[in-house]
PDB file of C-alpha atoms in Angstrom:
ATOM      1  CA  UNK A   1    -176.944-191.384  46.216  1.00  0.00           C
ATOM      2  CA  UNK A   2    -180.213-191.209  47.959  1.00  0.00           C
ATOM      3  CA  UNK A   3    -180.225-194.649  48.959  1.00  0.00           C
ATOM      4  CA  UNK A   4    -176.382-194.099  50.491  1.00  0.00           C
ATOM      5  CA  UNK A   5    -178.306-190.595  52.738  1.00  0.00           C
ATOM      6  CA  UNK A   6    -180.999-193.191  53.831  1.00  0.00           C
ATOM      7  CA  UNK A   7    -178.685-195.906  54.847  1.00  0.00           C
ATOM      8  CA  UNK A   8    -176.583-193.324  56.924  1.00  0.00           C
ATOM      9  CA  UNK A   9    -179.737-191.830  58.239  1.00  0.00           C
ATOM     10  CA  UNK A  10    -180.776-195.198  59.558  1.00  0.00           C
ATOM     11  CA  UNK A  11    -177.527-196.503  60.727  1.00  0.00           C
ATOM     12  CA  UNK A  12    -177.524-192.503  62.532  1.00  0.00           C
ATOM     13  CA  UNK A  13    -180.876-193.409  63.603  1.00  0.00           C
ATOM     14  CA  UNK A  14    -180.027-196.511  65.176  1.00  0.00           C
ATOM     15  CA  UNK A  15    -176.838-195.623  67.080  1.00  0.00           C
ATOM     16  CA  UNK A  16    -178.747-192.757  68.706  1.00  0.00           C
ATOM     17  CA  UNK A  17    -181.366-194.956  69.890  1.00  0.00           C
ATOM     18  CA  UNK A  18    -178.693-197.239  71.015  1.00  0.00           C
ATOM     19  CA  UNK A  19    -176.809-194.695  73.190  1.00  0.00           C
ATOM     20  CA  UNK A  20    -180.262-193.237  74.349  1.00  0.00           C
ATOM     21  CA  UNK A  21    -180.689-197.108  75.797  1.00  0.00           C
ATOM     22  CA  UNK A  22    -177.412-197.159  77.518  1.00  0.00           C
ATOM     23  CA  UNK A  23    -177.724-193.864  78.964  1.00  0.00           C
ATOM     24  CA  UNK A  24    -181.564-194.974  80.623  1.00  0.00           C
ATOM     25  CA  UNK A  25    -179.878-198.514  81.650  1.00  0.00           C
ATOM     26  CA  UNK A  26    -176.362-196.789  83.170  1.00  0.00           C
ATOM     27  CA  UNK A  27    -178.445-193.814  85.232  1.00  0.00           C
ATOM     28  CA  UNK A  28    -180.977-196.610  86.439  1.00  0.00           C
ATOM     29  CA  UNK A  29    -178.534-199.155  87.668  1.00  0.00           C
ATOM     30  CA  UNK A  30    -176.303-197.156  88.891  1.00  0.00           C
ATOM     31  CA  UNK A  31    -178.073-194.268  91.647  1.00  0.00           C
ATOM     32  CA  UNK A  32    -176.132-195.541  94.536  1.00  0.00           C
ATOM     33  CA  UNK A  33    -172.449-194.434  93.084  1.00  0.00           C
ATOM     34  CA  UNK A  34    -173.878-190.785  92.895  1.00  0.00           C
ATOM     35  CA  UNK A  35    -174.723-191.015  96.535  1.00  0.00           C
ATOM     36  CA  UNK A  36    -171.514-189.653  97.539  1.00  0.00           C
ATOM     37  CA  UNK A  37    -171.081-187.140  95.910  1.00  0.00           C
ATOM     38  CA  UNK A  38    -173.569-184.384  95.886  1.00  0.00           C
ATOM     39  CA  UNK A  39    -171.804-181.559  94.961  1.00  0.00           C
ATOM     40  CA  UNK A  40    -170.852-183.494  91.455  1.00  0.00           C
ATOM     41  CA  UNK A  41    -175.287-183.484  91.566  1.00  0.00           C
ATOM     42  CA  UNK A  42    -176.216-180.391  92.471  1.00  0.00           C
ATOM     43  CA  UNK A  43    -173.677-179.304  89.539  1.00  0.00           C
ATOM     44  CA  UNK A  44    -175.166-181.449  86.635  1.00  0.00           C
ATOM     45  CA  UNK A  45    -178.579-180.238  88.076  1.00  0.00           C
ATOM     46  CA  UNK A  46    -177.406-176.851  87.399  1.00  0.00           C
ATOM     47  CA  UNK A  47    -175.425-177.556  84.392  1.00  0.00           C
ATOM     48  CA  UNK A  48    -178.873-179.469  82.767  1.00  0.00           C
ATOM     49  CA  UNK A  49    -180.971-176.375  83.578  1.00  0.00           C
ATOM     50  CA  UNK A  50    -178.625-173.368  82.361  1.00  0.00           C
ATOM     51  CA  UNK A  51    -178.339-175.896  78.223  1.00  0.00           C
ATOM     52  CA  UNK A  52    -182.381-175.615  78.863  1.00  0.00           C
ATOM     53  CA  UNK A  53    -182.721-171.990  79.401  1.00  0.00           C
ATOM     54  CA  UNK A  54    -179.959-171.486  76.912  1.00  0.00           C
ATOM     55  CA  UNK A  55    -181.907-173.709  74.204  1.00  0.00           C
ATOM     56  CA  UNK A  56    -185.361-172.510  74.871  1.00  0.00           C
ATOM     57  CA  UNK A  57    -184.086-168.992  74.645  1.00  0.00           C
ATOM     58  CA  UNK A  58    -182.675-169.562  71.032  1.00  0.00           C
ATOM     59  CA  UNK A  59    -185.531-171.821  70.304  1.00  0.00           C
ATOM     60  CA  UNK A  60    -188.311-169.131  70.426  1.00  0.00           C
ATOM     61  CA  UNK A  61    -187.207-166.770  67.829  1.00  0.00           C
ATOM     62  CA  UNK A  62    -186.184-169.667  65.492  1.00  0.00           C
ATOM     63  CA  UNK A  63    -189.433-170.960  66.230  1.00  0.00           C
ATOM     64  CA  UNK A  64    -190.660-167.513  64.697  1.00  0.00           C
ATOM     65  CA  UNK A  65    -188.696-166.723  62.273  1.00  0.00           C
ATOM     66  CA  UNK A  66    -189.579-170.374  60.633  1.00  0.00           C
ATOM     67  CA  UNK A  67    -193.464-170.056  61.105  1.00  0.00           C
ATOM     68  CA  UNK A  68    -193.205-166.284  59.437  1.00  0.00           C
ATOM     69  CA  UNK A  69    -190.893-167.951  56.495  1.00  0.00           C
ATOM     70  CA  UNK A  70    -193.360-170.335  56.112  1.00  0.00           C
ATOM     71  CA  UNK A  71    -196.631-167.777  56.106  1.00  0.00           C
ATOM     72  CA  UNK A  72    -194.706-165.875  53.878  1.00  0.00           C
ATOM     73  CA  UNK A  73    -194.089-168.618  51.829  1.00  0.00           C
ATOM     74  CA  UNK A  74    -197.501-170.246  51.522  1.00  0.00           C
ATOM     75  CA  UNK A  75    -198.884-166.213  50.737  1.00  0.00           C
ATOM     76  CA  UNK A  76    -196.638-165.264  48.159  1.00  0.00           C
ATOM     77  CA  UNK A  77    -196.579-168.265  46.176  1.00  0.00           C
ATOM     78  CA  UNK A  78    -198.826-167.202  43.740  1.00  0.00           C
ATOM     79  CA  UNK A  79    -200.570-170.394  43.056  1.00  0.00           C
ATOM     80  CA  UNK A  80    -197.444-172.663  42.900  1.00  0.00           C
ATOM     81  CA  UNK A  81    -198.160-175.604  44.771  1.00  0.00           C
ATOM     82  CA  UNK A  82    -194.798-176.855  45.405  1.00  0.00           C
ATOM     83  CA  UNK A  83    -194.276-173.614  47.483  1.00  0.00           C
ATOM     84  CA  UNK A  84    -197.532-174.266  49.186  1.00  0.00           C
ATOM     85  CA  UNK A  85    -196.383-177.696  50.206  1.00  0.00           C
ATOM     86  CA  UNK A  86    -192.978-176.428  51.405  1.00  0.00           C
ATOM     87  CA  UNK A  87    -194.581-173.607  53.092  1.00  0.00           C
ATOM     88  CA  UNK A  88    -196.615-176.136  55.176  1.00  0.00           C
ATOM     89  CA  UNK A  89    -193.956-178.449  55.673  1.00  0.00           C
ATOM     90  CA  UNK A  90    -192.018-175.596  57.100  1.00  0.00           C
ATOM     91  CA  UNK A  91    -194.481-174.594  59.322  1.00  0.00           C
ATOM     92  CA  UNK A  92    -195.348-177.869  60.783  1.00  0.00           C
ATOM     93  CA  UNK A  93    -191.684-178.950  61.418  1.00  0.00           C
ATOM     94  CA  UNK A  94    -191.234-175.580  63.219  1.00  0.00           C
ATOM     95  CA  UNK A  95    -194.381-176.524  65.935  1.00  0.00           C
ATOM     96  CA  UNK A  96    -193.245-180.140  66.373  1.00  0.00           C
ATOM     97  CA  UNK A  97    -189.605-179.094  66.822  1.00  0.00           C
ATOM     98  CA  UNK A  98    -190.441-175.935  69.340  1.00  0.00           C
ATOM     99  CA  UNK A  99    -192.852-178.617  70.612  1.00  0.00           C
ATOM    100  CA  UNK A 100    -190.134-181.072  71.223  1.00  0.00           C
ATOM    101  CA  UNK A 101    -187.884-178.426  72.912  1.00  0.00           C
ATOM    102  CA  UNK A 102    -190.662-177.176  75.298  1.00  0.00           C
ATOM    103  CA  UNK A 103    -191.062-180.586  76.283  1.00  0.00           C
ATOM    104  CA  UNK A 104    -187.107-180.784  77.476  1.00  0.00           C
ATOM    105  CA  UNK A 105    -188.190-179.790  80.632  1.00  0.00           C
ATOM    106  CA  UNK A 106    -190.034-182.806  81.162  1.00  0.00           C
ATOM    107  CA  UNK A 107    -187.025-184.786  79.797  1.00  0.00           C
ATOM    108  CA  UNK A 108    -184.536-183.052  82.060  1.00  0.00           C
ATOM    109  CA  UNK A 109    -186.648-183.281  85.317  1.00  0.00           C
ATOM    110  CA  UNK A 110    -186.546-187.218  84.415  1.00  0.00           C
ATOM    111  CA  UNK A 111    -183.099-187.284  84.396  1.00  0.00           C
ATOM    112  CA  UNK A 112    -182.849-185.154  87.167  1.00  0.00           C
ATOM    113  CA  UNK A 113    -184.849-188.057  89.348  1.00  0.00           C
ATOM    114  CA  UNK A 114    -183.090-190.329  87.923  1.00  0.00           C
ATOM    115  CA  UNK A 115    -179.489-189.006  89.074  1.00  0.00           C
ATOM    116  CA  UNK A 116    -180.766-187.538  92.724  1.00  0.00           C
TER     117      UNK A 116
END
């Protein structure tokens, strides 16, 4: 059964990479057809920064609440290393993931050149 979550994981994997691709290949090739229309612009532009405020909002208490799970976690284990691992493990996915989200900005002002 494992093997069956890996191979869906890559194939998942894969055809998110793929799309990522076609998305950087359709906005560079095709700036001129946007030209026309900059209301349809100014309107993603808007749309692309109210999903960032929205997910940075809900990403800083998750962000939180995970790290404090995993102090928590890591202090009351009482010597059980298994908890100790998964304590860290929870901790360090929350600061890559909140790191990852902070980062969107970058990503979205990228996108935003890309389409203006």
């Amino acid at each position: 059964m494992k093997s069956k979550i890996k191979i869906n994981s890559k194939i998942f994997y894969y055809s998110l990479f793929t799309f990522n691709i076609f998305l950087c290949i359709l906005f560079s090739l095709s700036g001129s057809c946007f030209a026309g229309y900059p209301k349809l612009v100014n309107n993603i532009v808007s749309a692309f920064e109210k999903v960032e405020k929205y997910i940075v909002a809900i990403a800083t208490p998750a962000a939180a609440v995970s790290i404090g799970c995993g102090f928590l976690m890591q202090k009351f284990s009482f010597g059980d290393e298994e908890r100790i691992r998964a304590g860290k493990k929870l901790i360090r996915t929350a600061f890559i993931s909140y790191a990852f989200i902070i980062s969107l900005d970058l990503i979205i002002s990228l996108i935003e050149s890309l389409i203006s």
